[in-house]
Tab-separated table of C-alpha atoms and ligand atoms in Angstrom:
chain	number	residue	atom	x	y	z
A	1	MET	CA	10.428	-10.370	-18.678
A	2	ASN	CA	11.274	-11.003	-22.234
A	3	MET	CA	9.452	-8.216	-23.987
A	4	LYS	CA	10.320	-4.584	-23.170
A	5	LYS	CA	7.349	-2.206	-23.189
A	6	ASP	CA	7.225	1.402	-24.129
A	7	THR	CA	5.685	2.921	-21.074
A	8	ARG	CA	3.337	5.845	-21.845
A	9	VAL	CA	2.849	8.483	-19.261
A	10	PHE	CA	-0.559	10.478	-19.212
A	11	TYR	CA	-0.378	13.594	-17.123
A	12	VAL	CA	-3.756	14.453	-15.878
A	13	ASP	CA	-4.207	18.232	-15.733
A	14	ASP	CA	-7.481	20.120	-15.927
A	15	LYS	CA	-7.348	20.785	-19.672
A	16	ALA	CA	-6.707	17.272	-21.009
A	17	ARG	CA	-8.095	15.309	-17.987
A	18	GLU	CA	-10.974	13.397	-19.534
A	19	GLU	CA	-9.392	12.601	-22.825
A	20	ARG	CA	-6.258	11.254	-21.213
A	21	ILE	CA	-8.054	9.050	-18.564
A	22	LYS	CA	-10.200	7.646	-21.363
A	23	GLU	CA	-7.180	6.801	-23.442
A	24	ALA	CA	-5.634	5.033	-20.448
A	25	SER	CA	-8.950	3.223	-19.820
A	26	ARG	CA	-8.987	1.846	-23.268
A	27	ILE	CA	-5.443	0.208	-22.567
A	28	LEU	CA	-6.976	-1.442	-19.564
A	29	LYS	CA	-10.123	-2.753	-21.429
A	30	GLU	CA	-7.661	-4.107	-24.112
A	31	GLY	CA	-5.802	-6.253	-21.592
A	32	GLY	CA	-2.835	-3.825	-20.972
A	33	LEU	CA	-1.312	-2.787	-17.598
A	34	VAL	CA	-1.924	0.801	-16.471
A	35	ALA	CA	-0.561	2.264	-13.241
A	36	PHE	CA	-2.755	4.854	-11.572
A	37	PRO	CA	-3.136	7.107	-8.396
A	38	THR	CA	-5.495	6.056	-5.622
A	39	GLU	CA	-5.802	7.885	-2.239
A	40	THR	CA	-3.745	5.209	-0.628
A	41	VAL	CA	-0.748	4.414	-2.969
A	42	TYR	CA	-0.262	4.086	-6.667
A	43	GLY	CA	-1.869	0.835	-7.986
A	44	LEU	CA	-0.910	-1.261	-11.090
A	45	GLY	CA	-4.162	-2.097	-12.763
A	46	ALA	CA	-5.463	-4.862	-15.191
A	47	ASP	CA	-8.902	-6.130	-16.061
A	48	ALA	CA	-9.649	-8.382	-13.185
A	49	LEU	CA	-11.556	-10.787	-15.254
A	50	ASN	CA	-8.988	-11.173	-17.980
A	51	GLU	CA	-6.628	-13.931	-16.857
A	52	ARG	CA	-3.874	-13.151	-19.246
A	53	ALA	CA	-3.857	-9.499	-18.208
A	54	VAL	CA	-3.812	-10.302	-14.597
A	55	MET	CA	-0.955	-12.628	-15.129
A	56	GLN	CA	1.002	-9.855	-16.531
A	57	ILE	CA	0.728	-7.953	-13.203
A	58	PHE	CA	2.385	-10.853	-11.513
A	59	GLU	CA	5.213	-10.902	-13.987
A	60	ALA	CA	5.809	-7.130	-14.069
A	61	LYS	CA	5.894	-6.819	-10.198
A	62	GLY	CA	7.776	-10.100	-9.647
A	63	ARG	CA	4.874	-11.022	-7.215
A	64	PRO	CA	4.492	-14.545	-5.998
A	65	ALA	CA	1.457	-16.051	-7.558
A	66	ASP	CA	-0.319	-17.092	-4.411
A	67	ASN	CA	-0.577	-13.462	-3.232
A	68	PRO	CA	-3.971	-12.317	-4.306
A	69	LEU	CA	-4.963	-8.943	-5.739
A	70	ILE	CA	-7.438	-6.403	-4.603
A	71	VAL	CA	-10.118	-5.736	-7.148
A	72	HIS	CA	-11.181	-2.043	-7.518
A	73	VAL	CA	-14.691	-1.208	-8.528
A	74	HIS	CA	-16.363	2.211	-9.074
A	75	SER	CA	-19.725	1.481	-7.314
A	76	LYS	CA	-21.377	-0.977	-4.908
A	77	GLU	CA	-23.359	-2.529	-7.739
A	78	SER	CA	-20.354	-3.527	-9.676
A	79	CYS	CA	-19.042	-5.259	-6.540
A	80	LEU	CA	-22.286	-7.351	-6.381
A	81	LYS	CA	-21.490	-8.862	-9.664
A	82	LEU	CA	-18.277	-10.447	-8.331
A	83	VAL	CA	-19.379	-11.887	-4.914
A	84	LYS	CA	-21.890	-14.498	-3.830
A	85	SER	CA	-23.543	-12.454	-1.253
A	86	VAL	CA	-22.964	-9.289	0.854
A	87	SER	CA	-23.589	-9.886	4.572
A	88	GLU	CA	-25.445	-7.190	6.521
A	89	LYS	CA	-22.233	-6.073	8.205
A	90	ALA	CA	-20.309	-5.984	4.913
A	91	SER	CA	-23.207	-3.759	3.521
A	92	VAL	CA	-22.916	-1.389	6.444
A	93	LEU	CA	-19.095	-1.022	6.020
A	94	MET	CA	-19.564	-0.269	2.388
A	95	ASP	CA	-22.115	2.351	3.042
A	96	SER	CA	-19.902	3.887	5.775
A	97	PHE	CA	-16.429	3.756	4.125
A	98	TRP	CA	-16.802	3.611	0.414
A	99	PRO	CA	-15.472	5.131	-1.482
A	100	GLY	CA	-12.372	4.877	0.683
A	101	PRO	CA	-9.317	2.977	1.941
A	102	LEU	CA	-11.223	-0.055	3.120
A	103	THR	CA	-10.850	-3.369	1.392
A	104	LEU	CA	-13.448	-6.236	2.077
A	105	VAL	CA	-12.774	-9.981	1.543
A	106	MET	CA	-15.951	-11.878	0.462
A	107	GLU	CA	-16.776	-15.184	-1.227
A	108	ARG	CA	-16.279	-14.818	-4.955
A	109	LYS	CA	-18.403	-15.785	-7.838
A	110	ASP	CA	-16.917	-18.005	-10.609
A	111	ILE	CA	-16.483	-15.178	-13.051
A	112	VAL	CA	-13.494	-13.950	-10.934
A	113	PRO	CA	-10.559	-16.015	-12.354
A	114	ASP	CA	-8.077	-18.019	-10.003
A	115	VAL	CA	-5.038	-15.826	-10.921
A	116	THR	CA	-6.775	-12.810	-9.399
A	117	THR	CA	-7.487	-14.437	-6.034
A	118	GLY	CA	-4.373	-16.606	-5.807
A	119	GLY	CA	-6.716	-19.674	-6.041
A	120	LEU	CA	-8.767	-18.590	-3.072
A	121	ASP	CA	-12.441	-18.898	-3.090
A	122	THR	CA	-12.856	-15.380	-1.665
A	123	VAL	CA	-11.968	-11.954	-3.454
A	124	ALA	CA	-10.714	-8.636	-1.933
A	125	ILE	CA	-12.758	-5.671	-3.180
A	126	ARG	CA	-12.468	-1.948	-2.738
A	127	MET	CA	-13.937	1.280	-4.168
A	128	PRO	CA	-11.300	3.907	-4.096
A	129	GLU	CA	-11.912	7.493	-3.449
A	130	ASN	CA	-9.422	9.190	-5.724
A	131	ARG	CA	-11.404	10.734	-8.744
A	132	ILE	CA	-8.943	9.654	-11.370
A	133	ALA	CA	-9.014	6.112	-10.101
A	134	LEU	CA	-12.904	6.108	-10.116
A	135	GLU	CA	-13.110	7.560	-13.649
A	136	LEU	CA	-10.480	5.236	-14.991
A	137	ILE	CA	-12.382	2.264	-13.635
A	138	GLU	CA	-15.774	3.507	-14.813
A	139	TYR	CA	-14.480	4.322	-18.365
A	140	SER	CA	-12.784	0.940	-18.688
A	141	GLY	CA	-16.066	-0.695	-17.913
A	142	VAL	CA	-14.287	-3.630	-15.955
A	143	PRO	CA	-13.359	-4.367	-12.440
A	144	VAL	CA	-9.739	-3.538	-12.100
A	145	ALA	CA	-7.314	-5.707	-10.192
A	146	ALA	CA	-4.568	-3.559	-8.701
A	147	PRO	CA	-1.899	-4.200	-6.166
A	148	SER	CA	0.549	-1.480	-5.268
A	149	ALA	CA	2.658	-0.472	-8.321
A	150	ASN	CA	6.110	-1.293	-6.980
A	151	LEU	CA	8.385	-4.117	-7.622
A	152	SER	CA	7.481	-6.961	-5.101
A	153	GLY	CA	9.101	-6.357	-1.670
A	154	ARG	CA	9.838	-2.641	-2.247
A	155	PRO	CA	8.270	0.317	-0.444
A	156	SER	CA	4.916	0.951	-2.094
A	157	PRO	CA	4.948	4.004	-4.492
A	158	THR	CA	3.351	7.350	-3.494
A	159	THR	CA	4.384	9.220	-6.583
A	160	ALA	CA	4.428	8.515	-10.322
A	161	ASP	CA	8.122	8.757	-10.256
A	162	HIS	CA	8.402	5.848	-7.747
A	163	VAL	CA	6.232	3.832	-10.096
A	164	LEU	CA	8.466	4.645	-13.245
A	165	HIS	CA	11.735	3.957	-11.084
A	166	ASP	CA	10.439	0.321	-10.384
A	167	LEU	CA	8.311	-0.490	-13.513
A	168	SER	CA	9.261	1.660	-16.383
A	169	GLY	CA	9.552	-0.612	-19.463
A	170	ARG	CA	7.429	-3.409	-17.694
A	171	ILE	CA	3.919	-1.802	-17.979
A	172	ASP	CA	1.958	-0.149	-20.746
A	173	ALA	CA	1.058	3.166	-19.108
A	174	ILE	CA	0.862	5.365	-16.004
A	175	VAL	CA	-1.545	8.045	-15.239
A	176	ASP	CA	0.326	10.658	-13.271
A	177	GLY	CA	-2.022	12.372	-10.807
A	178	GLY	CA	0.618	13.753	-8.519
A	179	GLU	CA	1.370	12.654	-4.951
A	180	VAL	CA	-1.121	10.500	-3.221
A	181	ASP	CA	-3.077	11.542	-0.121
A	182	ILE	CA	-2.748	8.910	2.520
A	183	GLY	CA	0.554	7.147	1.621
A	184	LEU	CA	-0.249	3.675	3.095
A	185	GLU	CA	-2.262	0.798	1.594
A	186	SER	CA	-5.916	0.142	2.595
A	187	THR	CA	-7.235	-1.541	5.597
A	188	VAL	CA	-8.207	-5.175	4.593
A	189	VAL	CA	-11.151	-6.751	6.546
A	190	ASP	CA	-12.369	-10.431	5.984
A	191	VAL	CA	-16.173	-10.267	6.275
A	192	THR	CA	-16.835	-13.847	5.481
A	193	SER	CA	-17.219	-14.899	9.175
A	194	ASN	CA	-19.811	-13.376	11.672
A	195	ILE	CA	-17.148	-11.571	13.545
A	196	PRO	CA	-15.060	-9.742	10.823
A	197	VAL	CA	-11.209	-10.050	11.067
A	198	ILE	CA	-8.706	-7.145	10.200
A	199	LEU	CA	-6.086	-8.854	8.014
A	200	ARG	CA	-4.015	-5.560	7.367
A	201	PRO	CA	-4.264	-2.307	9.245
A	202	GLY	CA	-4.735	0.859	7.335
A	203	LYS	CA	-6.295	4.375	7.806
A	204	VAL	CA	-9.662	2.879	8.730
A	205	SER	CA	-8.912	1.671	12.337
A	206	LYS	CA	-10.299	-1.080	14.373
A	207	GLU	CA	-12.141	1.475	16.400
A	208	ASP	CA	-13.685	3.155	13.205
A	209	LEU	CA	-14.929	-0.308	12.282
A	210	GLU	CA	-16.304	-1.288	15.617
A	211	ALA	CA	-18.189	2.069	15.939
A	212	CYS	CA	-20.112	0.778	12.841
A	213	ILE	CA	-20.496	-2.971	13.236
A	214	GLY	CA	-19.504	-3.947	16.719
A	215	GLU	CA	-16.780	-6.502	17.610
A	216	VAL	CA	-13.978	-6.911	15.045
A	217	LYS	CA	-11.035	-9.302	15.563
A	218	VAL	CA	-7.266	-8.690	14.574
A	219	GLY	CA	-5.827	-11.252	12.365
A	220	TYR	CA	-2.568	-9.758	11.362
A	221	ASP	CA	0.974	-9.876	13.018
A	222	ASP	CA	3.471	-6.965	12.715
A	223	LYS	CA	6.391	-9.417	11.978
A	224	THR	CA	6.327	-11.864	9.072
A	225	HIS	CA	6.177	-15.546	9.816
A	226	PRO	CA	7.067	-17.370	6.720
A	227	GLU	CA	7.108	-20.647	8.533
A	228	SER	CA	3.440	-20.438	9.327
A	229	GLU	CA	1.057	-22.334	7.023
A	230	THR	CA	-2.007	-20.847	8.138
A	231	VAL	CA	-1.643	-17.348	6.869
A	232	ARG	CA	-5.059	-15.838	6.244
A	233	SER	CA	-3.780	-12.976	4.220
A	234	PRO	CA	-1.297	-14.616	1.983
A	235	GLY	CA	0.393	-11.260	1.051
A	236	MET	CA	1.415	-10.729	4.668
A	237	LYS	CA	3.956	-13.517	4.828
A	238	TYR	CA	6.348	-12.093	2.294
A	239	THR	CA	9.119	-9.538	2.884
A	240	HIS	CA	7.564	-6.093	2.371
A	241	TYR	CA	8.164	-2.587	1.962
A	242	SER	CA	11.988	-2.887	2.034
A	243	PRO	CA	14.619	-0.552	0.719
A	244	ASP	CA	18.000	-1.910	-0.311
A	245	SER	CA	19.489	-0.091	2.702
A	246	THR	CA	19.307	-1.992	6.043
A	247	VAL	CA	16.519	-0.550	8.251
A	248	ILE	CA	16.898	-0.003	12.029
A	249	LEU	CA	13.680	1.038	13.842
A	250	VAL	CA	14.131	2.499	17.346
A	251	GLU	CA	10.595	2.630	19.072
A	252	GLY	CA	9.606	3.965	22.354
A	253	GLU	CA	9.094	7.268	24.345
A	254	HIS	CA	10.704	10.259	22.559
A	255	GLY	CA	13.696	10.998	24.984
A	256	ASN	CA	14.690	7.430	25.103
A	257	VAL	CA	14.481	7.123	21.294
A	258	LEU	CA	16.690	10.201	20.888
A	259	SER	CA	19.387	8.938	23.110
A	260	ARG	CA	19.433	5.360	21.571
A	261	MET	CA	19.461	6.912	18.152
A	262	LYS	CA	22.535	9.017	19.062
A	263	GLU	CA	24.442	5.911	20.402
A	264	ILE	CA	23.664	3.921	17.253
A	265	LEU	CA	24.746	6.824	15.032
A	266	ALA	CA	28.027	7.224	16.866
A	267	ASP	CA	28.678	3.517	16.586
A	268	LEU	CA	27.945	3.456	12.916
A	269	LYS	CA	30.118	6.496	12.267
A	270	GLN	CA	33.073	4.860	13.790
A	271	ARG	CA	32.579	1.853	11.707
A	272	GLY	CA	32.522	4.040	8.594
A	273	ALA	CA	28.852	3.230	7.503
A	274	LYS	CA	26.746	5.783	5.686
A	275	ALA	CA	23.564	6.247	7.722
A	276	GLY	CA	20.516	8.342	6.921
A	277	MET	CA	17.606	8.975	9.245
A	278	LEU	CA	13.761	9.230	9.100
A	279	LEU	CA	12.988	11.673	11.856
A	280	THR	CA	10.019	13.197	13.684
A	281	GLU	CA	10.005	16.953	13.462
A	282	GLU	CA	10.892	17.058	17.234
A	283	SER	CA	14.005	14.938	16.779
A	284	ILE	CA	15.369	16.840	13.624
A	285	PRO	CA	17.197	19.603	15.674
A	286	ALA	CA	19.230	16.959	17.491
A	287	PHE	CA	20.836	15.643	14.159
A	288	PRO	CA	21.982	18.813	12.456
A	289	SER	CA	24.716	17.027	10.309
A	290	VAL	CA	22.977	13.870	9.295
A	291	ILE	CA	21.004	13.397	6.033
A	292	SER	CA	17.610	13.002	7.169
A	293	HIS	CA	13.832	13.178	6.031
A	294	SER	CA	10.918	14.142	8.036
A	295	LEU	CA	8.191	11.768	9.308
A	296	GLY	CA	6.115	14.754	10.461
A	297	ARG	CA	5.112	15.631	13.890
A	298	LYS	CA	5.066	12.901	16.457
A	299	ASP	CA	1.614	13.462	17.582
A	300	MET	CA	0.343	13.373	13.902
A	301	PRO	CA	0.803	9.869	12.639
A	302	GLU	CA	-1.150	10.747	9.363
A	303	GLN	CA	2.089	12.849	8.511
A	304	ALA	CA	4.329	9.618	9.048
A	305	ALA	CA	1.858	7.704	6.850
A	306	ARG	CA	2.384	10.045	4.034
A	307	ASN	CA	6.158	10.335	4.546
A	308	LEU	CA	7.371	6.785	5.310
A	309	PHE	CA	7.577	5.067	1.957
A	310	PHE	CA	8.701	8.295	0.412
A	311	GLY	CA	11.510	8.671	2.913
A	312	LEU	CA	12.706	5.205	2.673
A	313	ARG	CA	12.904	5.408	-1.159
A	314	ARG	CA	14.819	8.859	-0.848
A	315	LEU	CA	17.379	7.536	1.489
A	316	ASP	CA	17.815	4.325	-0.508
A	317	GLU	CA	18.497	6.514	-3.679
A	318	GLU	CA	20.875	8.620	-1.717
A	319	GLY	CA	22.981	5.502	-1.243
A	320	MET	CA	22.696	5.019	2.644
A	321	ASP	CA	24.059	1.685	4.001
A	322	ILE	CA	21.749	1.965	7.022
A	323	ILE	CA	18.400	3.863	7.734
A	324	ILE	CA	17.454	4.696	11.151
A	325	VAL	CA	13.745	5.120	11.848
A	326	ASP	CA	12.621	7.314	14.747
A	327	GLY	CA	9.790	5.287	16.080
A	328	SER	CA	8.512	7.912	18.691
A	329	PHE	CA	5.324	9.123	16.910
A	330	ARG	CA	1.874	8.092	18.159
A	331	GLN	CA	0.742	4.428	17.622
A	332	ASP	CA	-2.931	4.903	17.683
A	333	GLY	CA	-5.179	5.399	14.711
A	334	ILE	CA	-3.239	5.321	11.489
A	335	GLY	CA	-0.087	5.229	13.567
A	336	MET	CA	-0.841	1.620	14.285
A	337	ALA	CA	-0.826	1.004	10.422
A	338	VAL	CA	2.480	3.025	9.986
A	339	PHE	CA	4.110	0.946	12.666
A	340	ASN	CA	2.924	-2.252	11.025
A	341	ARG	CA	4.698	-1.368	7.769
A	342	VAL	CA	7.798	0.026	9.236
A	343	ARG	CA	8.258	-3.114	11.527
A	344	LYS	CA	7.875	-5.182	8.342
A	345	ALA	CA	10.465	-3.082	6.528
A	346	ALA	CA	12.847	-3.277	9.442
A	347	ASP	CA	15.930	-5.579	9.583
A	348	MET	CA	16.230	-4.734	13.247
A	349	ILE	CA	13.714	-3.425	15.852
A	350	ILE	CA	14.959	-1.828	19.029
A	351	LYS	CA	12.449	-1.137	21.789
A	352	VAL	CA	13.639	1.492	24.451
B	401	AMP	P1	-1.496	-5.202	-2.302
B	401	AMP	O1	-2.415	-5.284	-3.519
B	401	AMP	O2	-0.006	-5.155	-2.667
B	401	AMP	O3	-1.929	-4.086	-1.421
B	401	AMP	O4	-1.696	-6.431	-1.471
B	401	AMP	C1	-3.078	-6.888	-1.258
B	401	AMP	C2	-3.285	-7.445	0.083
B	401	AMP	O5	-4.568	-7.967	0.197
B	401	AMP	C3	-2.372	-8.550	0.320
B	401	AMP	O6	-1.857	-8.533	1.636
B	401	AMP	C4	-3.243	-9.838	0.077
B	401	AMP	O7	-2.799	-10.945	0.775
B	401	AMP	C5	-4.579	-9.279	0.679
B	401	AMP	N1	-5.725	-10.034	-0.019
B	401	AMP	C6	-6.163	-9.993	-1.288
B	401	AMP	N2	-7.002	-10.856	-1.604
B	401	AMP	C7	-7.273	-11.490	-0.397
B	401	AMP	C8	-8.161	-12.554	-0.091
B	401	AMP	N3	-9.021	-13.013	-0.987
B	401	AMP	N4	-8.039	-13.035	1.148
B	401	AMP	C9	-7.268	-12.581	2.024
B	401	AMP	N5	-6.283	-11.602	1.798
B	401	AMP	C10	-6.347	-11.076	0.524
B	402	MG	MG1	1.911	-4.162	-2.212
């Protein structure tokens, strides 16, 4: 990046709420880059129909140009302007899960530029539930392309501080709406075929989808396969969610995970490596003298979702060489999505 920007921060509190969101929306409308909270993670927004604005997103994040963006809308109607048609199943999913953490991939109309879709003839669209996000999009009057507001490859941001850490000086503004709710990116579903395909897991699970529209296929893989040429969701082939520290995931039943983590820790200590841990509440008492952050209770994976990226960033900043992640929390529902992210972030996965 050759030009350093002066990144403005808009705190949204009750008093100045409307005025500040409106000011941020003007920056978006004029082709600028504005980060904002959604219920999943912070997004980095630009006018999805403005080629130059969207190109700046890729530049600011260091994102590969073939990794398409999710377009955020504030109503079902504004989605209709971007796609050729909405299938019966897509329509049912919108009515059931919008606003919310579900992104739908549909055939795009020509007004959606190539940069936004990475050259694909489909476009990914979502209507977020976060009120600040909805108002920002509505005031701006444009559909807003917004990937997660982190440097490419880093853990997604769940607070405004995370965004500023990665992108200060590279974006025009950020709307600070506090910590996000879910902590993991949306579920992405391709609805262009008769049997829809999940391209990325998220809070809306396969079971949730099937309860509405019947059979749904799984089209993602938890480990990256850069050699594969037929990646359906281009973003899934790149390194993801990684802090600078080396990440070791130990997954399995709680007792087994505990004893393996103790062995690993003893070994690392002997070698003089600085190790931090992301632990379930149940494991914390077993490691009183280690720097650790909580993933929440092992039977409540929604807590792991909220804590994962936050914890990875914290331990990274605390200068750990190695981060050991306790993978003994439940793998169903959103737990499946958390495992997908942590496996991608991991340099080593140990199953016990
Ligand atoms: P991010 O915005 O960082 O949450 O990433 C967006 C995700 O949606 C990436 O994994 C993309 O590959 C995926 N995606 C966006 N648009 C499409 C599309 N048209 N077809 C398939 N996947 C898409
Ligand atoms: Mg991302």
